[in-house]
CSV table of C-alpha atoms in Angstrom, one decimal:
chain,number,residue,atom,x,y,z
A,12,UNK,CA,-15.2,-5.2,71.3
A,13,UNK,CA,-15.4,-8.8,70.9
A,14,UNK,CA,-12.2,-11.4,71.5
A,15,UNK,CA,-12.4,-12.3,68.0
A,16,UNK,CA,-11.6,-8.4,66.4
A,17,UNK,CA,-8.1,-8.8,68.7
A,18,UNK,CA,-5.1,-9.5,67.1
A,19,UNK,CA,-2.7,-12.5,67.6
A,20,UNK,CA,-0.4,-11.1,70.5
A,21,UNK,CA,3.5,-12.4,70.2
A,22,UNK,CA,5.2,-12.4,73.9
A,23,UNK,CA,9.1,-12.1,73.2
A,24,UNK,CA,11.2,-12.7,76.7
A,25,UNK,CA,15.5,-12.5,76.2
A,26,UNK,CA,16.5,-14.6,78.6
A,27,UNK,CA,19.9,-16.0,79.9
A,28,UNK,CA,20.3,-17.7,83.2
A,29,UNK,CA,16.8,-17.2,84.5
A,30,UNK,CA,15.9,-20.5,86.4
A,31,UNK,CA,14.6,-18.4,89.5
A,32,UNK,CA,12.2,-15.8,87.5
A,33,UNK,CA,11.0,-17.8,84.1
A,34,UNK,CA,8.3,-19.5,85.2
A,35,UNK,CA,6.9,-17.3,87.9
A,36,UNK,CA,7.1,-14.6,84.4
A,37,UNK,CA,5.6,-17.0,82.2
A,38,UNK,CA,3.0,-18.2,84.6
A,39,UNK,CA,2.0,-14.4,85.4
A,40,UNK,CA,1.6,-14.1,81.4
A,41,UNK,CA,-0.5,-17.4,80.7
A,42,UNK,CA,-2.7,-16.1,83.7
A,43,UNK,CA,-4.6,-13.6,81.4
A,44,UNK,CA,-7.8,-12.3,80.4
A,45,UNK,CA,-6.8,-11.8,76.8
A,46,UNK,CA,-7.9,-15.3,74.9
A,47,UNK,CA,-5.2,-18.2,74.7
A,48,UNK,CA,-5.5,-19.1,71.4
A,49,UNK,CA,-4.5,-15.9,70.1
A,50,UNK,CA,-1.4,-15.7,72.4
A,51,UNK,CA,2.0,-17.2,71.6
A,52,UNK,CA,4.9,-16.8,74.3
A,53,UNK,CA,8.4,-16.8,72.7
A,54,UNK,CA,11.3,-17.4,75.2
A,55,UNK,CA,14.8,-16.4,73.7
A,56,UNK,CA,17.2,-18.1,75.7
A,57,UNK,CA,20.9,-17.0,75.0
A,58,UNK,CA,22.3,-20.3,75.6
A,59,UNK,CA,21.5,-20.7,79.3
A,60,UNK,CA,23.8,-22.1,81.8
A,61,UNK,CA,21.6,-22.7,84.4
A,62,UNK,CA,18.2,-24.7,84.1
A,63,UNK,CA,16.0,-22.4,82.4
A,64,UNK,CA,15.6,-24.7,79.1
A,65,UNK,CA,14.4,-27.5,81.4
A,66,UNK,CA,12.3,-25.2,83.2
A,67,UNK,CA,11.0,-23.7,80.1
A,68,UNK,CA,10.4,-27.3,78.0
A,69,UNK,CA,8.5,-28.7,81.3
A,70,UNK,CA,5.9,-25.8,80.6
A,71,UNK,CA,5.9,-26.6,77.1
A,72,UNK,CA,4.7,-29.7,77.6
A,73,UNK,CA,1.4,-28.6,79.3
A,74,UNK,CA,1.1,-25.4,77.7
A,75,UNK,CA,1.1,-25.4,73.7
A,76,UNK,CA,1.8,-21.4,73.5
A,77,UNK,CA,5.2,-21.6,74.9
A,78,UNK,CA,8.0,-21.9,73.3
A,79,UNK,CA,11.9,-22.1,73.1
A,80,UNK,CA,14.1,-20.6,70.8
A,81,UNK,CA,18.1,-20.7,71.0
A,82,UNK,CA,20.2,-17.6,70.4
A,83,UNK,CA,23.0,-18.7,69.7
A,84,UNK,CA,25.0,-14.9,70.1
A,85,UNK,CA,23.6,-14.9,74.0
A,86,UNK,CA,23.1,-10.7,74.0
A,87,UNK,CA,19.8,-9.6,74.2
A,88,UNK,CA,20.0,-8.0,71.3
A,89,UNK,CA,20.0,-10.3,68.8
A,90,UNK,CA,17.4,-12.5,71.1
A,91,UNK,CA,15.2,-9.8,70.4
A,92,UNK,CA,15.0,-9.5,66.7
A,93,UNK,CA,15.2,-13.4,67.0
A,94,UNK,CA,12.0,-13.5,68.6
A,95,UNK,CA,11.0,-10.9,66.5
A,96,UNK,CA,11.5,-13.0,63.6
A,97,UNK,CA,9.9,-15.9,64.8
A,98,UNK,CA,6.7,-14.0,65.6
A,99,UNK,CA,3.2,-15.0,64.2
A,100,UNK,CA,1.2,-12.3,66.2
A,101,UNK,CA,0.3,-8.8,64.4
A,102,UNK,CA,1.4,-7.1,67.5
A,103,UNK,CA,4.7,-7.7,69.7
A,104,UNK,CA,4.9,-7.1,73.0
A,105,UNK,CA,8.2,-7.4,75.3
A,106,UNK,CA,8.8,-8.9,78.4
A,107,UNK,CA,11.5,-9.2,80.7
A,108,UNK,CA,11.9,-12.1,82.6
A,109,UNK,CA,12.8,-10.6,85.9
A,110,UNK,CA,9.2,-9.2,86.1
A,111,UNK,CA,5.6,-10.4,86.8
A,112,UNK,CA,2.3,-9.6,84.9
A,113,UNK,CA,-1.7,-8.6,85.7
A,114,UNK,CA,-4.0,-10.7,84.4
A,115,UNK,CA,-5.5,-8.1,82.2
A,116,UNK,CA,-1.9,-7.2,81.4
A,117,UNK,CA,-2.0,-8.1,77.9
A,118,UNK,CA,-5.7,-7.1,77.1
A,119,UNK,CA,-5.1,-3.6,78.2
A,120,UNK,CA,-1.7,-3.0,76.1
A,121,UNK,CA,-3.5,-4.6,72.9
A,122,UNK,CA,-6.6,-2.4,73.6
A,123,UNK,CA,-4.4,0.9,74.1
A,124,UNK,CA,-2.5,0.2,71.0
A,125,UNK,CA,-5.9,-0.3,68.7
A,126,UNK,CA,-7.6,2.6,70.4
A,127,UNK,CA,-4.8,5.2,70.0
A,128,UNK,CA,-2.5,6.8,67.2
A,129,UNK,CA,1.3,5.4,69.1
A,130,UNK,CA,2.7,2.5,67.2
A,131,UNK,CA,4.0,1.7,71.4
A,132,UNK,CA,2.5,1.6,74.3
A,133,UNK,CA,3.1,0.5,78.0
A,134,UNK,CA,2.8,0.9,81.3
A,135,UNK,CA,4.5,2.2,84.7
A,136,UNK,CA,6.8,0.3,86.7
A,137,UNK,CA,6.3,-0.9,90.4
A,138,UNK,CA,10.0,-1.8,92.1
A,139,UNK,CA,9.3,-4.8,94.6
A,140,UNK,CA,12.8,-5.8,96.7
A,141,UNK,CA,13.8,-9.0,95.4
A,142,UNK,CA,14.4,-10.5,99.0
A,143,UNK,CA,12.7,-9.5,102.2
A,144,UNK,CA,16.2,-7.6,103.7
A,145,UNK,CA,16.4,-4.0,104.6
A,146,UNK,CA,19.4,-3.4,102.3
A,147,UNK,CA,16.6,-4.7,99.2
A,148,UNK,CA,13.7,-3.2,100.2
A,149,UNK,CA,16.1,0.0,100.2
A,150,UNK,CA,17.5,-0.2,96.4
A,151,UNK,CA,13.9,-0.9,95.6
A,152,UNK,CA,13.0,2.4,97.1
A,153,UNK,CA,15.9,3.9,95.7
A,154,UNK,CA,15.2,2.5,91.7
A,155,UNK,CA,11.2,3.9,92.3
A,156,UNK,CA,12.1,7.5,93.7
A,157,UNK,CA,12.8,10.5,90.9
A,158,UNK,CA,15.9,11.3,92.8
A,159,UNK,CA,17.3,8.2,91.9
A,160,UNK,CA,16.1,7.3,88.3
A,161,UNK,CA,16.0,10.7,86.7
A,162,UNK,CA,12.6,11.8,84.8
A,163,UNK,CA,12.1,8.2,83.2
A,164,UNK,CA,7.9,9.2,83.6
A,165,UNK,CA,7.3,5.2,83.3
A,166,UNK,CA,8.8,5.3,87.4
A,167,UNK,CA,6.2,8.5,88.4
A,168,UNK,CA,2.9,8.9,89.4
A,169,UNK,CA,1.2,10.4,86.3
A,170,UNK,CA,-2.6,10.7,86.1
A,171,UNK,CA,-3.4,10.4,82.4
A,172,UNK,CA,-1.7,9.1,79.4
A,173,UNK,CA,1.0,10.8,77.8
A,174,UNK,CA,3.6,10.4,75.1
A,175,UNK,CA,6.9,9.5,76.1
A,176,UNK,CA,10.4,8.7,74.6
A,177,UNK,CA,10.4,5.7,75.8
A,178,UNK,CA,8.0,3.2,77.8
A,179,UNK,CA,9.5,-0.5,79.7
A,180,UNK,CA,9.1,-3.7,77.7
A,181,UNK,CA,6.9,-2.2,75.2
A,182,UNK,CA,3.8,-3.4,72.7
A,183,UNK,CA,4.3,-2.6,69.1
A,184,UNK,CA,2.5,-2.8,66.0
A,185,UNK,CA,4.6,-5.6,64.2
A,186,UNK,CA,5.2,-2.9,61.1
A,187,UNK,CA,7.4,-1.1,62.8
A,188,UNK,CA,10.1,-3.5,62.7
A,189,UNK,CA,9.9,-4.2,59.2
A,190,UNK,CA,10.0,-0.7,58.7
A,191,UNK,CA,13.1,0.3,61.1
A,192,UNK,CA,15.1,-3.1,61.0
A,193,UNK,CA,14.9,-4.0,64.4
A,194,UNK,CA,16.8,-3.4,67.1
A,195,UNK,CA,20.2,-2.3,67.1
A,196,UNK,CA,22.7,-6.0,67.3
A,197,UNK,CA,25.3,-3.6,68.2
A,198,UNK,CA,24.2,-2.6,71.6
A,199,UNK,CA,25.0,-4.8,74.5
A,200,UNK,CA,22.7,-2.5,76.7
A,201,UNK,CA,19.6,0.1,76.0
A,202,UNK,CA,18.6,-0.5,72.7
A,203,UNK,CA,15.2,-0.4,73.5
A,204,UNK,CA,15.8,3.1,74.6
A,205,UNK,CA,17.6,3.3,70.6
A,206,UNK,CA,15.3,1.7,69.1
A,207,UNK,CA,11.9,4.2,70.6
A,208,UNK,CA,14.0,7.4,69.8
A,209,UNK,CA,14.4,6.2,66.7
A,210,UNK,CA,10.9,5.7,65.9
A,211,UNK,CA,10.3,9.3,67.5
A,212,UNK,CA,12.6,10.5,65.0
A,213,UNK,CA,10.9,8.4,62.1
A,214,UNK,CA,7.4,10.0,62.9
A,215,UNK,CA,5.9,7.3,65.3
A,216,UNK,CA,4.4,7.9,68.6
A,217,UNK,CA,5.3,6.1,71.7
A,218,UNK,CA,2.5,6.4,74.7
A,219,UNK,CA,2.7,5.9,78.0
A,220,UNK,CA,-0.9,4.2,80.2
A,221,UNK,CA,-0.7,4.7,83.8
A,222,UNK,CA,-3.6,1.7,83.8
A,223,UNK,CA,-0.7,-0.8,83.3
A,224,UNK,CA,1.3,-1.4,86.1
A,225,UNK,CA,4.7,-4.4,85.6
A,226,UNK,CA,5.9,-5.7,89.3
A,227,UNK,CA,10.1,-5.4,88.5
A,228,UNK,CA,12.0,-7.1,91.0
A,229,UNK,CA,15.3,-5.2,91.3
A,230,UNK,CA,18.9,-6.3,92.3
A,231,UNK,CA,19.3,-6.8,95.8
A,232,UNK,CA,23.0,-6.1,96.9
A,233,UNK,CA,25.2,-3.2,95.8
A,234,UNK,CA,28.0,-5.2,94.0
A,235,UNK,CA,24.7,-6.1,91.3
A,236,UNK,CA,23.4,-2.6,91.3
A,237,UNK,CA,26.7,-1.1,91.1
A,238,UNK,CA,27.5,-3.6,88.1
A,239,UNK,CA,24.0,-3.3,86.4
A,240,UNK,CA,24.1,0.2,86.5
A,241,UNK,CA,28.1,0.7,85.2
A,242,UNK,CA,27.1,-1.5,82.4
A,243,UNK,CA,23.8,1.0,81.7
A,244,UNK,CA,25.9,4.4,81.6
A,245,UNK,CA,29.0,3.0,79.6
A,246,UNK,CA,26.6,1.4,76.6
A,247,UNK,CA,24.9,4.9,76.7
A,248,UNK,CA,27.8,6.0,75.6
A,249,UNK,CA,29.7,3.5,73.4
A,250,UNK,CA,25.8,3.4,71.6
A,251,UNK,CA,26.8,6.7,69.9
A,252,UNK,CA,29.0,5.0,68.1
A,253,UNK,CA,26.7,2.6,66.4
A,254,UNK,CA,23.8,5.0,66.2
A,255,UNK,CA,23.0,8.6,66.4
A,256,UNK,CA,21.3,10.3,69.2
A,257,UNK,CA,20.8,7.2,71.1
A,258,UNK,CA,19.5,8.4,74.7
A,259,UNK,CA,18.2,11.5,75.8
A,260,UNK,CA,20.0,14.4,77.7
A,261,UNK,CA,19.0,12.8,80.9
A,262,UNK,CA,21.4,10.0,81.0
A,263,UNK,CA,24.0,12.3,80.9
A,264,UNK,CA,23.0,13.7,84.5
A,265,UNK,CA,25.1,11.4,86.1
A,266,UNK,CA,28.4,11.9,84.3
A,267,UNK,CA,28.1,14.9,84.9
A,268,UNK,CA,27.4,15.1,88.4
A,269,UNK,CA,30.7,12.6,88.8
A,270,UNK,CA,32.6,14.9,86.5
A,271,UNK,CA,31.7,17.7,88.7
A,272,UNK,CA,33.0,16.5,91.8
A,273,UNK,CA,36.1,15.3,90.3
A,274,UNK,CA,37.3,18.4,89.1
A,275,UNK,CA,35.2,20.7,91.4
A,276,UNK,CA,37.3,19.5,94.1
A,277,UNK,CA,40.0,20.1,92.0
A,278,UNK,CA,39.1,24.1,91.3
A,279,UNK,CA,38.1,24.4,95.1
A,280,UNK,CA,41.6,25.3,96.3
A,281,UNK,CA,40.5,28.6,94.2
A,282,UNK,CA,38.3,30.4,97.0
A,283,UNK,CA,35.8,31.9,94.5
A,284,UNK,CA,34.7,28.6,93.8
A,285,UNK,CA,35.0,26.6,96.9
A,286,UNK,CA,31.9,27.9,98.2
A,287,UNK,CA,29.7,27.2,95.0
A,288,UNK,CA,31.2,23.9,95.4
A,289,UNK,CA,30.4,23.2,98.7
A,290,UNK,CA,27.0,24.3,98.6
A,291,UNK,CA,25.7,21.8,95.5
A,292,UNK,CA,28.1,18.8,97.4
A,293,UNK,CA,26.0,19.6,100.3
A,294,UNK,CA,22.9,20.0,98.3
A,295,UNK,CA,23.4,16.8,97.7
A,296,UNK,CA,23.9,14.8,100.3
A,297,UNK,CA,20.7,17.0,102.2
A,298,UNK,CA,18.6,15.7,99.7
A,299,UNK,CA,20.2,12.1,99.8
A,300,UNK,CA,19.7,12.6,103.8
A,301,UNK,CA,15.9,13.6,103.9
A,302,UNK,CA,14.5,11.0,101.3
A,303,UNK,CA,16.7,8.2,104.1
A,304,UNK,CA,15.2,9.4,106.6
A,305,UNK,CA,11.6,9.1,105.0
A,306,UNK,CA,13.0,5.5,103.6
A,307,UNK,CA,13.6,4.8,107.3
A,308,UNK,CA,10.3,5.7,108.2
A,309,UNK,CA,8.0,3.9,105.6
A,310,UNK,CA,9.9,1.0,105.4
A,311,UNK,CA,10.3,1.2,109.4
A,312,UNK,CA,13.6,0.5,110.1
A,313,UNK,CA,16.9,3.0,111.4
A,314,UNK,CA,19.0,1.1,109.5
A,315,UNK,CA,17.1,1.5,106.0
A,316,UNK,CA,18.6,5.2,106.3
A,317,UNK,CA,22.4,4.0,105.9
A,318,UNK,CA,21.1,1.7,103.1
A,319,UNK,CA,19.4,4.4,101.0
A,320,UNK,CA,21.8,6.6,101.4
A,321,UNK,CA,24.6,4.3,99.7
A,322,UNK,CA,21.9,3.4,97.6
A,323,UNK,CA,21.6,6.3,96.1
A,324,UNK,CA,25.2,7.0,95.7
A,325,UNK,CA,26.2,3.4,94.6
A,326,UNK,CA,23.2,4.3,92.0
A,327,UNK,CA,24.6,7.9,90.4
A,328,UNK,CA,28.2,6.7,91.0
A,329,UNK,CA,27.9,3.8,89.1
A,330,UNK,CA,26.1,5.0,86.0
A,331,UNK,CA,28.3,7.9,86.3
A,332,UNK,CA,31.3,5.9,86.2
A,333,UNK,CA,30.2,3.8,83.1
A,334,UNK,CA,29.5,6.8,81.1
A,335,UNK,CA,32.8,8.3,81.6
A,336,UNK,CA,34.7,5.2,81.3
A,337,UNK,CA,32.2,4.6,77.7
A,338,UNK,CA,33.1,8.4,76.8
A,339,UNK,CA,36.5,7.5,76.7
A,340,UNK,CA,36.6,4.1,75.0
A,341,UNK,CA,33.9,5.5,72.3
A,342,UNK,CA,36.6,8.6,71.8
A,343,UNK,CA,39.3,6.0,71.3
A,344,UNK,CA,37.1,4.0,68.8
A,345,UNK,CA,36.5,7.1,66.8
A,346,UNK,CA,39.9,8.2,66.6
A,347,UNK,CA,41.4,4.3,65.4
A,348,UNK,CA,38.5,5.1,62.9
A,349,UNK,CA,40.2,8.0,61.2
């Protein structure tokens, strides 16, 4: 297929205080094999504090497919259907500014949108540490092992395209958004993961190419994970209230693991329970103990076993946490509502 049958290609990136990732993302995304002049990179800056405008205009000035847009309401959100708006290309593809891209990054999403039936695509997600300490290289293992994430298939190994619910910083046919309204302004947090259900539900197909592969630098201390992922479980919460069916059953693992313990230490004093309680609280932390001890091997350090261990329970506590604490605020919403 020649250049000239490919669409124009719109690159949205959200972005809010990114002066240490924009322009290693942008670079990564300029660096491609799909042709130039059918490429335009939109960067949505929610009213940065830091110096990503200066960093973003001093690449403008070389580089006539880049460009700045304010959003003024500073949530990623409205950034979104900003960019979204602003859009020339046919097809819209997502990008987060915390990641880097292959060079054929954009030539293989456009060619596995045009040569399937999904109206999304993308790819699988590789975790790099985002600074060369044992505690990061730790989380990283931590956000890249199933035992951590859940079943999001994007984090697996999977050997052949599938459809999904959901795929990271997705390519779209443009028509969708005119067809669904965008994305969701009410959600502070996972209204990507809204807005691909909601396509399911509307009869579109979402795929998932294990060709693509995204570099994500994760958060490299536990106060960010712990914060990151608090903010993730409560807005899959408080999302029911602007949506239905916002997430899948899986993000309700956690809560319910944390609700568990809670109250399964509670109904332990009772004997005939003590001992089913035990043995999944023990469960547990065997299974949080042999994947640190195989963290502590590959990644060659004794100390990386302490760090994936509270890695993994920073992780599930966190998101845990959030969801209840978002189950109870979205109950108190609906009840002012009455």
């Amino acid at each position: 297929m020649e250049f000239m049958e490919f669409p124009k290609v719109s690159v949205i990136i959200p972005a809010r205080n990114e002066e240490k990732f924009i322009e290693e993302c942008i670079r990564s995304l300029m660096n491609t094999s799909y042709p130039e002049e059918k490429i335009e990179i939109l960067v949505v800056d929610g009213m940065s504090e830091d110096g990503t405008r200066s960093v973003v205009e001093k690449m403008m000035e070389k580089n006539k497919c880049v460009k700045l847009i304010e959003n003024l309401k500073k949530r990623k959100s409205p950034g979104l259907n900003i960019g979204i708006k602003h859009a020339a290309g046919d097809v819209i593809l997502i990008a987060d500014a915390h990641s880097t891209y292959p060079k054929d990054y954009i030539l293989k999403n456009v060619q596995n949108l045009l040569n399937s039936d999904a109206h999304c695509v993308g790819g699988m997600i590789n975790v790099k540490p985002r600074s060369d300490t044992v505690k990061a290289k730790a989380i990283a293992y931590v956000l890249s092992h199933p035992f951590g994430t859940g079943g999001a298939k994007y984090r697996l190994k999977i050997e052949k395209p599938e459809y999904v619910d959901t795929v990271p910083f997705g390519c779209y046919r443009k028509e969708v958004f005119d067809k669904l309204e965008g994305f969701n302004e009410n959600l502070h947090r996972n209204m990507d993961i809204e807005f691909n259900l909601r396509m399911i539900r509307n009869g579109y197909k979402i795929k998932l190419f294990p060709d693509i592969v995204i570099d994500y630098y994760a958060r490299d201390n536990y106060r960010d994970l712990w914060n990151n992922n608090f903010a993730n479980g409560y807005w899959v919460m408080m999302s029911n209230l602007y949506s239905k069916r916002p997430f899948s059953l899986r993000h309700t693992v956690p809560m319910a693991f944390l609700i568990f313990l809670v109250f399964g230490a509670m109904l332990s004093i009772f004997s005939i329970f003590f001992t089913f309680y035990l043995s999944i609280v023990g469960l547990y932390i065997a299974i949080g103990c042999y994947l640190s001890v195989k963290a502590a091997f590959r990644l060659k350090f004794a100390k990386a076993f302490f760090h994936t261990l509270f890695s993994f329970w920073v992780l599930h506590s966190s998101y845990g946490a959030g969801s209840v604490c978002g189950a109870i605020k979205l109950l108190s919403e609906k009840l002012k509502r009455r």
